[in-house]
Amino acid sequence: MIKKLVIFGVGLIGGSLALALREAGYCQTIVGCSRNAAHLQKAVDLGVIDGFTLNPQEAVQDADMILLAVPMGAMGKLLPQIKQAMPADAILTDAGSTKGSVVAEVERVFGKDFARFVPGHPIAGREMSGVEAAIPDLYANRRVILTPLPYTDPDAVVAVETMWKVTGAVLESMPVELHDQVLAATSHLPHVLAFSLVDTLLNLPMREAIFRYAAGGFRDFTRIASSDPVMWRDICLTNKTAILEMISKLQADLSEFAALIEQQDGEGLHTRMSRAKQARDSYITYLENGKTDK
Amino acid sequence: MIKKLVIFGVGLIGGSLALALREAGYCQTIVGCSRNAAHLQKAVDLGVIDGFTLNPQEAVQDADMILLAVPMGAMGKLLPQIKQAMPADAILTDAGSTKGSVVAEVERVFGKDFARFVPGHPIAGREMSGVEAAIPDLYANRRVILTPLPYTDPDAVVAVETMWKVTGAVLESMPVELHDQVLAATSHLPHVLAFSLVDTLLNLPMREAIFRYAAGGFRDFTRIASSDPVMWRDICLTNKTAILEMISKLQADLSEFAALIEQQDGEGLHTRMSRAKQARDSYITYLENGKTDK
């Protein structure tokens, strides 16, 4: 049970958490805080939060759990205000897609051994964003990755785990750096590729024909290019090292592929593509055996 | 009405055409030909074709419509046999994903003004292949692109158009080279990317973690990496120039993207991704207004 949950940034992510916890009766009160009164009022009207304030220091008064669900760019101004007013035993957690950067930011403001911060990343989403898109079962059977530091209080970790479990999520912990590398590979790189593919096609002289003749595969493939550019800009900025590493590896792979085509190496191409097919087919089997996210 | 339709290669593509035409009662007889008697017998058992032969010359006796649905690698041996025995007014057509290479192959065997060949490409498919996967509505509302040459007989073009229209397909014509460029952009490049992405991830040290934590986006994105490697090897070999051009453009785009990340150019990244999102969103609207393939 949480007495007072404060959510900074009541959008899809924060809003869905609130709805899930509300359904389970897990919080006595849920308060929202951001810089947009209209959005926050909307969140109240939709029954997502009980009330709101535009003042971060007021928001965290008497809070026991504080969720940061704001863009990385907002953290710099926000964290000092939270630090000033949050209760000593309150827990601070977040929901961002990259962990290294938020850990660095918290360390910068709170010091290098702030034991009440539990970095977290719920791996869930929808194409739509905003509190209107929030749904209570967004996290059901989805994976939430926590990346506690060596100095993080174990009880704080347990409290954050428990909160997410109430939503139906499956919890995992891993080191900050591994998280950022894995996400760079499995999420950030595909998004960069989808954005780049659409961009490349946009710039072709035969663009009209391309729009007309693009088949279903193109639609699915580029689905993630309809993602929120603000969020993805922030991800690219905050996971810079890991993403650049992934882009570099992919470019090397593409160059090898191109060389095989240039040399008309049918066998080499077949081997490469069979290997990829096999890997992906076993991955799907793995998924269907329930061992990972849908 | 077709008197005798001959299908070389009775798999998903040829088989589905046969089923659609059979449902419409459009052919008096449908005969299959390939080098695999067991597959052909299966096709008969499934009610896809009326009979078969392993002998191409026998197959095309008295045929009025001949469909080539075999891999490009088989064309070299097959075409001379068809040439020897096909009736003078029979029509030859195909269903391959690339047009430049089959046109070149037909020109090589039949001469540079063989007026009975109508190059065609039905833009449809399923993840499964083989005659067991054939379905009569594979082409319903799907686009079929014909790429007649300047010397192709108009009546032959009309006959092939009519045949495909019976299956529910929507017909379009375009020049050979434009077809290959558009397909390189919208289909071949995405497949190359998906194969490369899976390959890159396979070679990472944290491969196990990647399989566990890859979310739904990765699954969709890599779906086309489960495609048939034989077919895709052939596409890469036969559409070499256009595909290499596309890979090159994408590599340049990726390098620009990486540079923006390296320079921490948030605005540049946001602009780029917003542009891609807008383009893709209008593409989806275009699709939903029924102007192109599903």
XYZ file of C-alpha atoms in Angstrom:
588
model
C 0.000 0.000 0.000
C 1.248 3.473 -0.897
C -0.044 6.410 1.091
C 0.740 9.169 -1.357
C 2.014 8.503 -4.871
C 3.233 11.556 -6.763
C 3.577 11.340 -10.521
C 5.635 13.931 -12.356
C 4.384 13.908 -15.947
C 0.960 12.301 -16.187
C 1.043 10.910 -19.702
C 0.643 7.422 -21.110
C 3.244 5.869 -18.826
C 2.512 7.649 -15.564
C -1.214 7.680 -16.249
C -1.404 3.964 -16.917
C 0.509 3.190 -13.741
C -1.952 5.365 -11.821
C -4.949 3.601 -13.361
C -3.546 0.156 -12.615
C -2.771 1.022 -9.001
C -6.138 2.720 -8.580
C -7.938 -0.380 -9.865
C -6.063 -2.435 -7.288
C -6.771 0.092 -4.540
C -3.041 0.252 -3.904
C -2.707 3.987 -3.169
C -4.574 6.153 -0.695
C -3.985 9.158 -2.905
C -2.389 9.848 -6.271
C -1.245 13.388 -7.043
C -0.006 14.637 -10.400
C 2.483 17.413 -11.053
C 3.682 19.050 -14.240
C 3.732 22.493 -15.806
C 0.454 22.070 -17.672
C -2.656 22.674 -15.581
C -4.985 21.808 -18.448
C -3.408 18.368 -18.921
C -3.473 17.738 -15.199
C -7.130 18.756 -14.966
C -7.822 16.362 -17.816
C -6.103 13.621 -15.827
C -8.380 14.373 -12.872
C -11.449 14.399 -15.119
C -10.448 11.027 -16.550
C -10.138 9.625 -13.044
C -6.447 8.993 -13.411
C -5.290 11.124 -10.474
C -7.019 12.484 -7.387
C -5.590 15.959 -7.591
C -2.697 18.007 -8.873
C -0.346 20.881 -8.268
C 2.012 22.823 -10.487
C 4.465 23.148 -7.594
C 6.943 20.269 -7.243
C 7.849 21.084 -3.657
C 4.194 21.085 -2.661
C 3.655 17.871 -4.637
C 6.216 15.821 -2.714
C 5.095 16.884 0.754
C 4.306 13.700 2.728
C 4.855 11.547 -0.336
C 6.124 8.001 0.161
C 6.550 7.142 -3.548
C 7.570 9.614 -6.253
C 7.571 8.641 -9.939
C 9.490 10.700 -12.477
C 7.830 10.333 -15.884
C 9.060 13.547 -17.473
C 11.443 14.048 -20.411
C 15.141 13.994 -19.499
C 15.376 17.670 -20.403
C 13.054 18.560 -17.530
C 15.056 16.715 -14.877
C 17.682 19.380 -14.390
C 15.223 21.936 -13.025
C 12.947 19.464 -11.313
C 15.294 17.337 -9.240
C 16.637 20.128 -7.016
C 13.087 21.109 -6.111
C 12.188 17.536 -5.255
C 15.364 17.201 -3.223
C 14.455 20.232 -1.149
C 11.043 18.995 -0.085
C 10.794 15.210 -0.292
C 10.561 13.297 2.988
C 13.809 11.610 4.024
C 12.398 8.096 3.696
C 10.365 8.686 0.540
C 11.325 6.635 -2.511
C 12.175 8.197 -5.853
C 11.830 6.163 -9.022
C 11.493 6.766 -12.751
C 10.217 5.172 -15.953
C 12.680 6.363 -18.576
C 13.945 4.323 -21.492
C 17.583 4.966 -20.712
C 19.118 4.521 -17.281
C 22.698 5.780 -17.400
C 21.682 9.369 -17.991
C 19.047 9.618 -15.267
C 21.378 7.939 -12.780
C 24.027 10.524 -13.646
C 21.544 13.351 -13.255
C 20.308 12.117 -9.871
C 23.881 11.641 -8.695
C 24.679 15.191 -9.777
C 21.793 16.677 -7.759
C 21.503 14.293 -4.794
C 25.097 13.160 -4.469
C 26.821 9.908 -5.325
C 25.153 7.670 -2.722
C 21.515 8.701 -2.666
C 20.015 5.442 -1.494
C 16.337 6.221 -2.054
C 16.449 6.359 -5.861
C 15.459 3.183 -7.722
C 15.944 3.611 -11.493
C 13.280 1.763 -13.429
C 12.150 1.135 -16.969
C 8.755 -0.357 -17.785
C 9.012 -1.921 -21.246
C 5.586 -1.075 -22.533
C 3.970 1.460 -24.737
C 1.395 2.231 -27.347
C 1.502 4.181 -30.556
C -0.640 6.838 -28.918
C 0.614 9.055 -26.135
C -0.799 11.408 -23.548
C -3.069 10.728 -20.583
C -6.028 10.070 -22.890
C -4.201 6.980 -24.079
C -3.552 5.661 -20.564
C -5.017 2.226 -19.809
C -4.902 0.164 -16.603
C -3.573 -3.005 -18.227
C -0.675 -1.424 -20.133
C 1.812 -3.262 -17.903
C 0.036 -6.598 -17.576
C 2.609 -9.295 -18.333
C 5.067 -6.688 -19.483
C 8.604 -6.563 -18.222
C 9.840 -3.831 -15.911
C 13.589 -3.562 -15.549
C 15.044 -2.025 -12.401
C 18.668 -0.987 -12.302
C 19.454 -0.367 -8.614
C 22.938 0.861 -7.768
C 25.168 -0.899 -5.251
C 24.210 1.747 -2.675
C 20.419 1.658 -3.264
C 18.395 0.683 -0.182
C 17.016 -2.882 -0.568
C 13.714 -1.871 1.003
C 13.322 0.863 -1.596
C 13.917 -1.678 -4.350
C 11.334 -4.031 -2.860
C 8.791 -1.220 -2.593
C 9.215 -0.284 -6.259
C 9.104 -3.941 -7.325
C 5.913 -4.475 -5.358
C 4.289 -1.410 -6.849
C 4.980 -2.611 -10.392
C 3.905 -6.164 -9.610
C 0.493 -4.820 -8.632
C 0.093 -3.706 -12.265
C 0.748 -7.258 -13.473
C 4.280 -6.542 -14.592
C 7.142 -9.025 -14.413
C 10.218 -7.644 -12.655
C 13.900 -7.986 -13.516
C 17.018 -6.275 -12.290
C 20.218 -5.663 -14.170
C 23.206 -3.322 -14.165
C 22.687 0.154 -15.614
C 25.153 -0.287 -18.450
C 23.842 -3.653 -19.585
C 20.333 -2.204 -19.626
C 21.392 0.626 -21.888
C 23.233 -1.673 -24.258
C 20.387 -4.164 -24.511
C 17.864 -1.410 -25.106
C 20.141 0.206 -27.667
C 20.199 -3.085 -29.543
C 16.591 -4.159 -29.287
C 14.679 -0.910 -29.250
C 16.753 2.146 -30.029
C 18.518 0.767 -33.080
C 15.282 -0.516 -34.703
C 13.741 2.908 -34.194
C 16.766 4.646 -35.729
C 16.525 2.232 -38.660
C 12.812 2.848 -39.142
C 13.267 6.625 -39.037
C 16.184 6.391 -41.453
C 14.348 4.101 -43.839
C 11.369 6.438 -44.065
C 13.733 9.398 -44.481
C 15.675 7.668 -47.256
C 12.492 6.825 -49.121
C 11.137 10.359 -48.676
C 14.153 11.748 -50.474
C 13.897 9.518 -53.528
C 12.752 11.010 -56.839
C 10.192 8.242 -57.246
C 8.575 9.064 -53.903
C 4.978 9.074 -55.207
C 5.368 5.628 -56.748
C 6.882 4.443 -53.511
C 3.886 5.518 -51.510
C 1.561 3.828 -53.947
C 3.398 0.566 -54.218
C 4.701 0.071 -50.726
C 3.232 -3.199 -49.512
C 2.198 -4.396 -46.069
C 5.754 -5.198 -45.042
C 6.718 -1.558 -45.371
C 3.800 -0.554 -43.171
C 4.734 -2.909 -40.360
C 8.389 -2.163 -40.691
C 7.927 1.543 -40.407
C 5.261 1.451 -37.694
C 7.784 2.548 -35.113
C 8.639 5.574 -37.253
C 5.292 6.951 -36.081
C 6.676 7.115 -32.553
C 6.911 10.350 -30.598
C 9.887 12.350 -31.930
C 10.359 14.210 -28.624
C 10.753 10.992 -26.691
C 13.051 9.541 -29.296
C 15.184 12.628 -29.540
C 15.725 12.324 -25.802
C 16.548 8.651 -26.059
C 19.130 9.325 -28.764
C 20.680 12.092 -26.690
C 20.733 10.155 -23.439
C 21.858 6.788 -24.752
C 24.364 8.262 -27.165
C 27.287 5.892 -26.617
C 25.379 2.630 -26.797
C 23.292 3.762 -29.777
C 26.310 4.956 -31.748
C 27.969 1.613 -31.063
C 24.907 -0.217 -32.399
C 24.621 1.961 -35.488
C 28.275 1.337 -36.191
C 27.877 -2.450 -35.905
C 24.816 -2.413 -38.108
C 26.563 -0.336 -40.743
C 29.435 -2.815 -40.770
C 26.922 -5.631 -41.218
C 25.146 -3.793 -44.032
C 28.460 -3.205 -45.785
C 29.237 -6.916 -45.636
C 25.785 -7.667 -47.010
C 26.319 -5.178 -49.835
C 29.688 -6.743 -50.613
C 28.071 -10.160 -50.948
C 25.551 -8.702 -53.380
C 28.281 -6.864 -55.306
C 30.283 -10.105 -55.614
C 27.101 -12.024 -56.496
C 27.908 -14.477 -53.702
C 24.639 -16.424 -53.664
C 25.844 -18.930 -51.118
C 27.109 -16.262 -48.750
C 23.808 -14.418 -48.980
C 21.804 -17.582 -48.421
C 23.867 -18.556 -45.375
C 23.529 -15.118 -43.857
C 19.791 -14.939 -44.375
C 19.155 -18.505 -43.219
C 21.039 -17.783 -40.039
C 18.934 -14.691 -39.436
C 15.743 -16.602 -40.167
C 16.677 -19.405 -37.788
C 17.562 -16.976 -35.046
C 14.351 -15.085 -35.434
C 12.258 -18.233 -35.629
C 13.723 -19.514 -32.354
C 13.161 -16.124 -30.799
C 9.469 -16.331 -31.700
C 9.262 -19.837 -30.262
C 10.921 -18.502 -27.112
C 8.274 -15.768 -26.959
C 5.445 -18.191 -27.455
C 6.725 -20.356 -24.658
C 5.998 -17.400 -22.451
C 9.545 -16.698 -21.464
C 9.571 -13.079 -22.442
C 7.425 -10.145 -23.453
C 4.680 -10.486 -26.005
C -11.534 -17.734 -70.196
C -8.263 -19.616 -70.484
C -8.269 -23.001 -72.177
C -5.049 -24.358 -70.763
C -3.075 -22.596 -68.067
C 0.372 -24.010 -67.364
C 2.096 -23.118 -64.125
C 5.819 -23.698 -63.762
C 6.489 -23.892 -60.013
C 3.292 -24.635 -58.106
C 4.048 -22.983 -54.778
C 2.313 -20.256 -52.807
C 2.208 -17.807 -55.717
C 1.356 -20.130 -58.602
C -0.892 -22.250 -56.406
C -2.923 -19.309 -55.141
C -3.426 -18.032 -58.659
C -4.651 -21.473 -59.682
C -7.076 -21.632 -56.750
C -8.483 -18.175 -57.484
C -8.988 -18.918 -61.176
C -10.462 -22.314 -60.388
C -12.975 -20.739 -58.000
C -14.012 -18.378 -60.767
C -14.189 -21.183 -63.318
C -11.813 -19.182 -65.493
C -9.694 -22.040 -66.870
C -10.746 -25.204 -68.634
C -7.645 -26.910 -67.373
C -4.699 -26.062 -65.153
C -1.492 -28.083 -65.513
C 1.523 -27.882 -63.236
C 5.152 -28.498 -64.143
C 8.302 -28.623 -62.061
C 11.041 -31.125 -61.219
C 9.333 -32.461 -58.103
C 6.667 -35.086 -58.740
C 5.782 -35.361 -55.063
C 5.038 -31.625 -54.768
C 3.033 -31.709 -57.969
C 1.028 -34.706 -56.784
C 0.350 -32.830 -53.571
C -0.919 -29.923 -55.647
C -3.297 -32.274 -57.429
C -4.433 -33.805 -54.142
C -5.128 -30.333 -52.760
C -7.242 -29.529 -55.790
C -4.914 -26.779 -56.929
C -4.124 -28.197 -60.368
C -5.839 -30.733 -62.613
C -2.724 -32.624 -63.598
C 1.014 -32.344 -64.000
C 4.060 -33.305 -65.985
C 7.778 -33.136 -65.304
C 8.404 -32.365 -68.973
C 8.268 -28.659 -69.874
C 7.822 -29.282 -73.587
C 4.896 -31.582 -72.920
C 3.473 -29.082 -70.447
C 3.203 -26.195 -72.915
C 1.561 -28.198 -75.704
C -1.691 -26.439 -76.628
C -1.277 -23.958 -73.793
C -2.706 -20.476 -74.222
C -1.333 -19.016 -70.952
C 1.983 -19.971 -69.354
C 2.997 -18.700 -65.922
C 6.609 -18.839 -64.780
C 6.717 -19.042 -60.979
C 10.126 -20.634 -60.574
C 13.311 -19.200 -59.034
C 15.434 -17.099 -61.395
C 18.139 -19.746 -61.272
C 15.850 -22.227 -63.008
C 14.993 -19.937 -65.917
C 18.161 -20.582 -67.898
C 17.389 -24.270 -68.502
C 13.636 -23.892 -68.643
C 13.100 -21.113 -71.170
C 14.726 -22.835 -74.174
C 12.470 -25.851 -73.617
C 9.389 -23.660 -73.434
C 10.505 -21.811 -76.544
C 10.779 -25.020 -78.484
C 7.249 -26.226 -77.805
C 4.945 -23.338 -76.906
C 2.232 -22.447 -79.457
C 3.027 -19.307 -81.466
C 0.145 -17.326 -80.035
C 0.444 -18.541 -76.427
C 1.203 -15.927 -73.804
C 4.129 -16.182 -71.427
C 4.060 -14.331 -68.143
C 5.771 -14.490 -64.765
C 5.340 -13.534 -61.108
C 8.858 -12.656 -59.993
C 9.773 -9.885 -57.610
C 12.314 -8.331 -59.941
C 11.638 -7.559 -63.588
C 14.886 -6.431 -65.180
C 16.561 -9.789 -64.791
C 13.714 -11.927 -66.151
C 13.274 -9.562 -69.106
C 16.981 -9.905 -69.844
C 16.767 -13.697 -69.574
C 13.736 -13.909 -71.895
C 15.420 -11.580 -74.384
C 18.515 -13.759 -74.295
C 16.545 -16.939 -75.127
C 13.672 -15.628 -77.267
C 15.320 -12.655 -78.918
C 14.971 -8.944 -78.362
C 11.407 -8.521 -79.621
C 9.467 -11.486 -78.318
C 6.017 -9.969 -78.211
C 4.195 -12.696 -76.257
C 5.985 -12.198 -72.950
C 4.240 -9.996 -70.356
C 6.448 -9.512 -67.270
C 4.346 -9.378 -64.135
C 4.725 -9.048 -60.391
C 1.881 -9.755 -57.969
C 2.613 -7.868 -54.746
C 1.318 -10.394 -52.278
C 2.663 -13.046 -50.025
C 2.450 -14.823 -46.732
C 5.062 -15.865 -44.224
C 4.446 -19.474 -45.199
C 5.420 -20.853 -48.552
C 4.721 -23.928 -50.646
C 1.500 -25.152 -52.215
C 0.064 -26.054 -48.807
C 0.005 -22.352 -48.031
C -1.837 -21.427 -51.242
C -5.178 -19.673 -50.750
C -7.695 -18.446 -53.336
C -7.932 -14.900 -51.960
C -4.214 -14.173 -51.734
C -4.542 -11.555 -54.468
C -7.873 -10.000 -53.490
C -7.372 -6.219 -53.468
C -3.647 -6.679 -53.894
C -1.691 -4.872 -56.539
C -0.221 -6.629 -59.557
C 2.343 -4.670 -61.520
C 2.901 -5.465 -65.178
C 5.957 -4.146 -66.970
C 5.263 -4.683 -70.694
C 8.026 -3.716 -73.111
C 7.440 -1.346 -76.025
C 7.223 -4.363 -78.330
C 4.834 -6.465 -76.202
C 1.549 -7.328 -77.936
C -1.316 -5.267 -76.461
C -3.671 -8.258 -76.631
C -1.214 -10.286 -74.554
C -1.123 -7.520 -71.945
C -4.919 -7.408 -71.819
C -5.116 -11.190 -71.426
C -2.713 -11.162 -68.478
C -4.491 -8.180 -66.895
C -7.830 -9.916 -67.218
C -6.487 -13.104 -65.683
C -5.212 -11.240 -62.635
C -8.374 -9.185 -62.327
C -10.341 -12.401 -61.951
C -8.403 -13.025 -58.716
C -9.523 -9.641 -57.359
C -6.209 -7.956 -57.964
C -5.786 -4.319 -58.953
C -3.591 -3.845 -62.024
C -0.924 -1.262 -62.771
C 1.702 -0.945 -65.470
C 5.067 0.719 -65.231
C 8.486 0.638 -66.868
C 10.801 -2.216 -65.903
C 13.462 -0.014 -64.354
C 11.052 2.029 -62.262
C 9.520 -1.177 -60.944
C 12.885 -2.487 -59.818
C 13.800 0.769 -58.118
C 10.474 1.081 -56.318
C 10.641 -2.506 -55.139
C 14.248 -2.075 -54.075
C 13.153 0.835 -51.921
C 9.932 -0.478 -50.443
C 10.536 -4.194 -50.163
C 14.080 -5.281 -50.818
C 15.790 -2.685 -48.650
C 13.510 -3.338 -45.629
C 14.254 -7.047 -45.933
C 18.000 -6.412 -46.130
C 17.680 -4.210 -43.046
C 15.715 -6.806 -41.116
C 18.198 -9.556 -41.970
C 21.087 -7.284 -41.027
C 19.501 -6.208 -37.771
C 18.952 -9.777 -36.651
C 22.492 -10.658 -37.722
C 23.975 -7.726 -35.820
C 22.091 -8.646 -32.664
C 23.063 -12.312 -33.011
C 26.712 -11.369 -32.896
C 26.527 -9.295 -29.740
C 28.047 -10.629 -26.527
C 24.841 -9.905 -24.621
C 22.785 -11.992 -27.032
C 20.873 -13.936 -24.351
C 19.775 -10.738 -22.629
C 18.718 -9.403 -25.983
C 16.450 -12.329 -26.649
C 14.886 -11.974 -23.220
C 14.330 -8.265 -23.287
C 13.446 -7.648 -26.901
C 9.991 -6.104 -26.882
C 7.111 -6.296 -29.340
C 8.635 -3.737 -31.647
C 11.598 -6.003 -32.317
C 9.262 -8.839 -33.160
C 7.294 -6.857 -35.732
C 10.375 -5.243 -37.123
C 12.128 -8.500 -37.715
C 9.090 -10.398 -38.980
C 10.359 -10.164 -42.516
C 13.652 -11.726 -41.452
C 11.675 -14.977 -41.252
C 11.219 -14.807 -45.032
C 12.428 -17.523 -47.364
C 16.212 -17.138 -47.756
C 16.212 -18.825 -51.192
C 13.761 -16.328 -52.593
C 15.587 -13.438 -51.023
C 18.978 -14.582 -52.179
C 17.572 -14.580 -55.710
C 16.067 -11.139 -55.280
C 19.402 -9.752 -54.055
C 21.211 -11.325 -56.994
C 18.706 -10.233 -59.626
C 18.047 -6.704 -58.418
C 21.680 -6.028 -57.572
C 22.042 -2.506 -58.943
C 18.890 -1.016 -57.465
C 19.404 -2.713 -54.091
C 23.014 -1.590 -53.799
C 21.873 1.936 -54.624
C 19.292 1.784 -51.840
C 21.724 0.354 -49.300
C 24.125 3.128 -50.177
C 21.499 5.832 -49.664
C 20.424 4.321 -46.374
C 24.020 4.083 -45.172
C 24.433 7.794 -45.925
C 21.238 8.554 -44.014
C 22.366 6.470 -41.045
C 25.708 8.255 -41.000
C 23.944 11.622 -40.904
C 21.750 10.366 -38.080
C 24.794 9.149 -36.166
C 26.493 12.512 -36.676
C 23.496 14.310 -35.178
C 23.684 12.035 -32.150
C 27.440 12.491 -31.872
C 27.029 16.269 -31.976
C 24.095 16.056 -29.538
C 21.998 18.043 -32.032
C 18.593 17.641 -30.397
C 16.843 19.959 -32.793
C 18.288 18.238 -35.839
C 17.217 14.860 -34.483
C 13.741 16.094 -33.656
C 13.274 17.620 -37.108
C 14.426 14.473 -38.824
C 12.198 12.198 -36.787
C 9.157 14.478 -37.011
C 9.528 14.532 -40.756
C 9.656 10.745 -40.856
C 6.652 10.478 -38.543
C 4.611 12.902 -40.641
C 5.490 11.073 -43.839
C 4.574 7.736 -42.390
C 1.360 9.024 -40.862
C 0.214 10.426 -44.211
C 1.161 7.150 -45.849
C -1.093 5.278 -43.448
C -3.930 7.719 -44.112
C -3.340 7.176 -47.843
C -3.619 3.424 -47.254
C -6.781 3.736 -45.238
C -8.374 5.808 -47.967
C -8.054 2.708 -50.088
C -5.661 4.148 -52.583
C -3.084 1.442 -52.268
C -2.362 -2.009 -50.887
C -3.394 -3.026 -47.409
